[in-house]
mmCIF file of C-alpha atoms in Angstrom:
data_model
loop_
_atom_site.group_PDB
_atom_site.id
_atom_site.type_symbol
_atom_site.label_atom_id
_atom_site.label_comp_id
_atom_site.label_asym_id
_atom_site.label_seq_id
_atom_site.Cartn_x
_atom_site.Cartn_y
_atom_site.Cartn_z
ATOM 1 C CA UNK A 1 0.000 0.000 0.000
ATOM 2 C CA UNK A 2 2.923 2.504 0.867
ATOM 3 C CA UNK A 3 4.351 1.483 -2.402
ATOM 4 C CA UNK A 4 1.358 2.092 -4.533
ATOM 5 C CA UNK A 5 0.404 5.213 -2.719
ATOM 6 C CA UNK A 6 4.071 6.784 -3.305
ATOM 7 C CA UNK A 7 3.862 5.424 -7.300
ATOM 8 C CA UNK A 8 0.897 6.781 -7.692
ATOM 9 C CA UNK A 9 2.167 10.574 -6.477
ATOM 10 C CA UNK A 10 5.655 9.780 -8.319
ATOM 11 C CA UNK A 11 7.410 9.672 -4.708
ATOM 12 C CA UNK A 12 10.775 8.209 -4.478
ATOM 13 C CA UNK A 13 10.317 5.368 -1.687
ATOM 14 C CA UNK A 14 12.821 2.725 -0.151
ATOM 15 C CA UNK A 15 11.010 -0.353 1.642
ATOM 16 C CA UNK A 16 13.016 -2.910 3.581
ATOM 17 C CA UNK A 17 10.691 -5.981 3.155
ATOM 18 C CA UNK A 18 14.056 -8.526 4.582
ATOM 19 C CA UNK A 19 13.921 -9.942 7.986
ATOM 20 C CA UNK A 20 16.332 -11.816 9.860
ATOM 21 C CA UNK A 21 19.066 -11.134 6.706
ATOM 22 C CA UNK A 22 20.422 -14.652 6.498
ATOM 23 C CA UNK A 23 24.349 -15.457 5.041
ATOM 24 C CA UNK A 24 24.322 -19.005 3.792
ATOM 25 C CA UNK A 25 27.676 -20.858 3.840
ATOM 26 C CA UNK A 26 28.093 -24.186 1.804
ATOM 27 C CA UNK A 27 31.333 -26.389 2.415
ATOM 28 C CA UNK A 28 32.616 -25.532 -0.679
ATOM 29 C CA UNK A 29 33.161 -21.644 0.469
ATOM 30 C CA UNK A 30 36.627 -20.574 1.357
ATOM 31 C CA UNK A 31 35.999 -20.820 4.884
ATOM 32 C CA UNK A 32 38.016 -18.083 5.952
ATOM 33 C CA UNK A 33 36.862 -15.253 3.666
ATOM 34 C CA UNK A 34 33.436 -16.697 5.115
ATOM 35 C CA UNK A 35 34.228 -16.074 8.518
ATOM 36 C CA UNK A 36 35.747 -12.523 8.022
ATOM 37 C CA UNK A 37 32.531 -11.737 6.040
ATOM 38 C CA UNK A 38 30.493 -13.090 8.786
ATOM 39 C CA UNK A 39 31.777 -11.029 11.258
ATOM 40 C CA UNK A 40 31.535 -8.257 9.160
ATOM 41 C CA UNK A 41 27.852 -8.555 8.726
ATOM 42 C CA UNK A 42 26.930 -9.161 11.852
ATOM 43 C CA UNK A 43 29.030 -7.207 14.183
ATOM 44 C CA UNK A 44 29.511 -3.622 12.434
ATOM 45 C CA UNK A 45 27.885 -0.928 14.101
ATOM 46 C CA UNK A 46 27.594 -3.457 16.889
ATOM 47 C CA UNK A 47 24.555 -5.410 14.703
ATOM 48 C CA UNK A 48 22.355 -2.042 14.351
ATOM 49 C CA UNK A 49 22.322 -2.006 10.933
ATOM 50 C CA UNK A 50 19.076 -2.899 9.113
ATOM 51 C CA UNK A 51 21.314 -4.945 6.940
ATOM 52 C CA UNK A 52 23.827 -6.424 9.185
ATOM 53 C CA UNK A 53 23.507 -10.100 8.817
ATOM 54 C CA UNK A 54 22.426 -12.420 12.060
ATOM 55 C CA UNK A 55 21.187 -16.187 11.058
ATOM 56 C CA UNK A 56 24.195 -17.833 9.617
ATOM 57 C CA UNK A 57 22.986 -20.916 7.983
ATOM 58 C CA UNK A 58 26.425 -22.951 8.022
ATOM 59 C CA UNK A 59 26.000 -26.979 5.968
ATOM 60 C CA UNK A 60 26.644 -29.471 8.834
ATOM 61 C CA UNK A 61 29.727 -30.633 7.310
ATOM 62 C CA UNK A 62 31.880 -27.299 8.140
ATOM 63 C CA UNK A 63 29.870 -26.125 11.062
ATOM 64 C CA UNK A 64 32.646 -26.968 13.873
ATOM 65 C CA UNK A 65 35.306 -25.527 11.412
ATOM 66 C CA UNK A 66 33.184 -22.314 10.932
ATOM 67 C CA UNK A 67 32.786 -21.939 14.455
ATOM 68 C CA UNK A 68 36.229 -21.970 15.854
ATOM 69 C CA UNK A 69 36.878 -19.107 12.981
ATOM 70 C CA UNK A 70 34.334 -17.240 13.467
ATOM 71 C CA UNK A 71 34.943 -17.379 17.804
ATOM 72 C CA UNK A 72 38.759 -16.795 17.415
ATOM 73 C CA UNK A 73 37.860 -13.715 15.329
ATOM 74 C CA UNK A 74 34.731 -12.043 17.689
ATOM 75 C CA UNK A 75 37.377 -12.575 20.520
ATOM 76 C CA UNK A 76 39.986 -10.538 19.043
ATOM 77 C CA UNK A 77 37.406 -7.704 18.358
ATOM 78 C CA UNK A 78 37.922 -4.554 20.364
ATOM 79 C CA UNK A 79 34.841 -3.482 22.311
ATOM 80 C CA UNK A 80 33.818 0.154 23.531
ATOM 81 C CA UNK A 81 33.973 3.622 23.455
ATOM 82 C CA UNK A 82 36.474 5.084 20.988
ATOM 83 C CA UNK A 83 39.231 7.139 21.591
ATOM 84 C CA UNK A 84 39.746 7.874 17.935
ATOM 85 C CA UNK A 85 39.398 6.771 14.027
ATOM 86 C CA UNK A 86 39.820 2.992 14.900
ATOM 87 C CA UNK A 87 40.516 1.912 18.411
ATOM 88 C CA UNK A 88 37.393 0.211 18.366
ATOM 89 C CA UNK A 89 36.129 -2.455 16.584
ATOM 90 C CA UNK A 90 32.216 -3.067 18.105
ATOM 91 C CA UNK A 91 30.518 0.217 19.913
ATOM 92 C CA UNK A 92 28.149 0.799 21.627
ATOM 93 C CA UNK A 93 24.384 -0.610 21.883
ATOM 94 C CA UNK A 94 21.817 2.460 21.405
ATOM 95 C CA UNK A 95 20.170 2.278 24.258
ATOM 96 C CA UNK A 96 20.213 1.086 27.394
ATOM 97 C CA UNK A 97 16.491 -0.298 27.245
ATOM 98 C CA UNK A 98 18.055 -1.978 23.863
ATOM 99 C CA UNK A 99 20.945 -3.010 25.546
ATOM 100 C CA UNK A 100 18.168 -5.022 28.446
ATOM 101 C CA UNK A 101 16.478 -6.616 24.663
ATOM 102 C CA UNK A 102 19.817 -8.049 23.447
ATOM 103 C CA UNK A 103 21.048 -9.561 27.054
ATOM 104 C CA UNK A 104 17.009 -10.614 27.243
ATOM 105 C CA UNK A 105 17.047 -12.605 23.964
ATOM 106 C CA UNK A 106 20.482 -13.912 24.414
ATOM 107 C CA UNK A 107 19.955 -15.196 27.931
ATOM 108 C CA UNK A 108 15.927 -16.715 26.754
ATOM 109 C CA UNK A 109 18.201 -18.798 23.846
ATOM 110 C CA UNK A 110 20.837 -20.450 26.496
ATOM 111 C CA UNK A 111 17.648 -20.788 28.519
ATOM 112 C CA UNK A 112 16.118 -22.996 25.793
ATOM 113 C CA UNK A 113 18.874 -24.525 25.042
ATOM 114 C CA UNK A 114 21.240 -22.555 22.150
ATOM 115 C CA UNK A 115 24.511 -23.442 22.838
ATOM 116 C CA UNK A 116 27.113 -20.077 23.440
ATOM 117 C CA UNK A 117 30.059 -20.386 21.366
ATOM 118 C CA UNK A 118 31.507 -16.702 22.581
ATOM 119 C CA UNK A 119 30.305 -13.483 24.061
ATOM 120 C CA UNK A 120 26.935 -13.520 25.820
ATOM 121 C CA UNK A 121 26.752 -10.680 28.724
ATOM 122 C CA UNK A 122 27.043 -6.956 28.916
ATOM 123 C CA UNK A 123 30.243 -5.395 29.855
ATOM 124 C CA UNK A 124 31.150 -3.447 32.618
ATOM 125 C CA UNK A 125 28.621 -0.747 33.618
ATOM 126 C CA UNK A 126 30.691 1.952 33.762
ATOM 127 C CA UNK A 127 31.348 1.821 30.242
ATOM 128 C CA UNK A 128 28.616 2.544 29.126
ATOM 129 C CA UNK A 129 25.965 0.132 27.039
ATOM 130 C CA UNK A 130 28.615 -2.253 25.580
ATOM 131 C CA UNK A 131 27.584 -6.202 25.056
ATOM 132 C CA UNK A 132 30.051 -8.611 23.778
ATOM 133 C CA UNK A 133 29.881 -9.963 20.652
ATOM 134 C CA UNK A 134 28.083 -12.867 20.627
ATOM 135 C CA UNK A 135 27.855 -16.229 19.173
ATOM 136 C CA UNK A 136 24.941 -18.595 19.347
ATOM 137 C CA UNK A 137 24.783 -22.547 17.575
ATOM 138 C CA UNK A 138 22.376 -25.193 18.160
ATOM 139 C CA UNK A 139 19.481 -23.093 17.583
ATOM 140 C CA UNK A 140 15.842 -23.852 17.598
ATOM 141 C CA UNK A 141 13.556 -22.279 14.345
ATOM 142 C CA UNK A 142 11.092 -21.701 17.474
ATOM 143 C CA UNK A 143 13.279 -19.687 19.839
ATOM 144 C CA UNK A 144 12.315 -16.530 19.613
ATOM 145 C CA UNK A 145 15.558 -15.103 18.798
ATOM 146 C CA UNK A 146 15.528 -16.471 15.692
ATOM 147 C CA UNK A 147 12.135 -14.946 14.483
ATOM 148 C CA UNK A 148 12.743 -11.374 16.118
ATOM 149 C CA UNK A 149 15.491 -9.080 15.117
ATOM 150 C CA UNK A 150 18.213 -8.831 17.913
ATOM 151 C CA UNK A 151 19.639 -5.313 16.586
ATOM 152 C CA UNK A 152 22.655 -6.282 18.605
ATOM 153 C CA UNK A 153 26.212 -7.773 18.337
ATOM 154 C CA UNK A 154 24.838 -11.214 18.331
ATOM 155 C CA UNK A 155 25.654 -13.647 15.234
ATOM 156 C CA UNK A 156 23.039 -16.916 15.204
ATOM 157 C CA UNK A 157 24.463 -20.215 14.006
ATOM 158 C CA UNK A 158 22.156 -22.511 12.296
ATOM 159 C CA UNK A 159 23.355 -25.795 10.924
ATOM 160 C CA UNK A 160 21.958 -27.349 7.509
ATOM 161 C CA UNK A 161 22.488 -30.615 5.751
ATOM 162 C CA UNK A 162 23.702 -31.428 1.921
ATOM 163 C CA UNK A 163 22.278 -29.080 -0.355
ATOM 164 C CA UNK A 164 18.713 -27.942 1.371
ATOM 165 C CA UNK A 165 18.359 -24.838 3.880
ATOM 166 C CA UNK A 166 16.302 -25.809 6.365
ATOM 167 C CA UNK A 167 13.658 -23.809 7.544
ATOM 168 C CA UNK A 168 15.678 -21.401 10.148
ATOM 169 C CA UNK A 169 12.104 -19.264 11.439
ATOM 170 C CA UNK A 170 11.709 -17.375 8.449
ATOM 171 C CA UNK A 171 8.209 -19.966 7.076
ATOM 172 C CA UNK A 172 10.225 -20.621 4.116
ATOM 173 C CA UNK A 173 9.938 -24.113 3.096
ATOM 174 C CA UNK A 174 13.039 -26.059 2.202
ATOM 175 C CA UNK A 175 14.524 -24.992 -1.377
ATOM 176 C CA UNK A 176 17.214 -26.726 -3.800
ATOM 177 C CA UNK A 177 20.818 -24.778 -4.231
#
């Protein structure tokens, strides 16, 4: 409707109709440039980007090899307030009532049984609202945080098998590579 309204007054208009902005990784990808990219997309500008990426649907057959990358990376990354052009490689989260939403969706996950692969708590108060970044696996499509956008540091690990992506709580059905 906001479309067709705009079109039909010859308004420029930008929709963002993605959710949950998946990165698929097959075992064929150069697992490295994978990781970097993955970190990229789901940890710049601490994960408040309406683009940053945070379901990672890894095949089964790299998953473990994905994960150690990906963890050795997010634990090298500088968090906090910056000092200048680059001492910092994850700021700050918005808000503090934001800040609350990420720890609250992280901490429901490990609850229901995601399995923390790095990261997972706010850090020290007095910095200010700083979380770690944050990596999930063993994910259920059902768990919340993998319907809801986190618009935090947190990157979601999903595993898939052979060619198929599994359904990962967007509704889309399984689909051929």
């Amino acid at each position: 409707k906001v479309l067709h309204a705009a079109a039909d007054a010859l308004i420029p208009v930008v929709l963002e109709l993605g959710g949950k902005d998946p990165m698929i990784v097959f075992e064929d990808a150069h697992l490295e440039a994978a990781a970097h990219g993955a970190i990229n997309g789901c940890f710049i500008n601490a994960g408040q980007n309406c683009v940053s990426s945070e379901r990672i649907l890894v095949q089964r057959s790299i998953a473990r090899d994905f994960e150690e990358r990906v963890s050795a990376i997010a634990q090298s990354l500088r968090v906090g307030p910056s000092t200048k052009k680059g001492s910092v490689d994850v700021g700050a989260v918005i808000t503090p009532p934001q800040l609350r939403r990420v720890e609250a969706l992280v901490n429901e996950a490990i609850g229901e049984g995601a399995r923390l692969v790095v990261g997972g708590a706010r850090l020290d108060e007095g910095m200010g609202s700083f979380f770690q970044p944050t990596i999930l696996a063993g994910l259920k499509p059902s768990m919340p945080i993998m319907n809801e956008e986190v618009f935090g540091p947190v990157m979601l690990i999903a595993e898939f098998e052979d060619f198929e992506v599994v359904e990962a709580g967007t509704g889309a059905q399984a689909v051929e590579a």
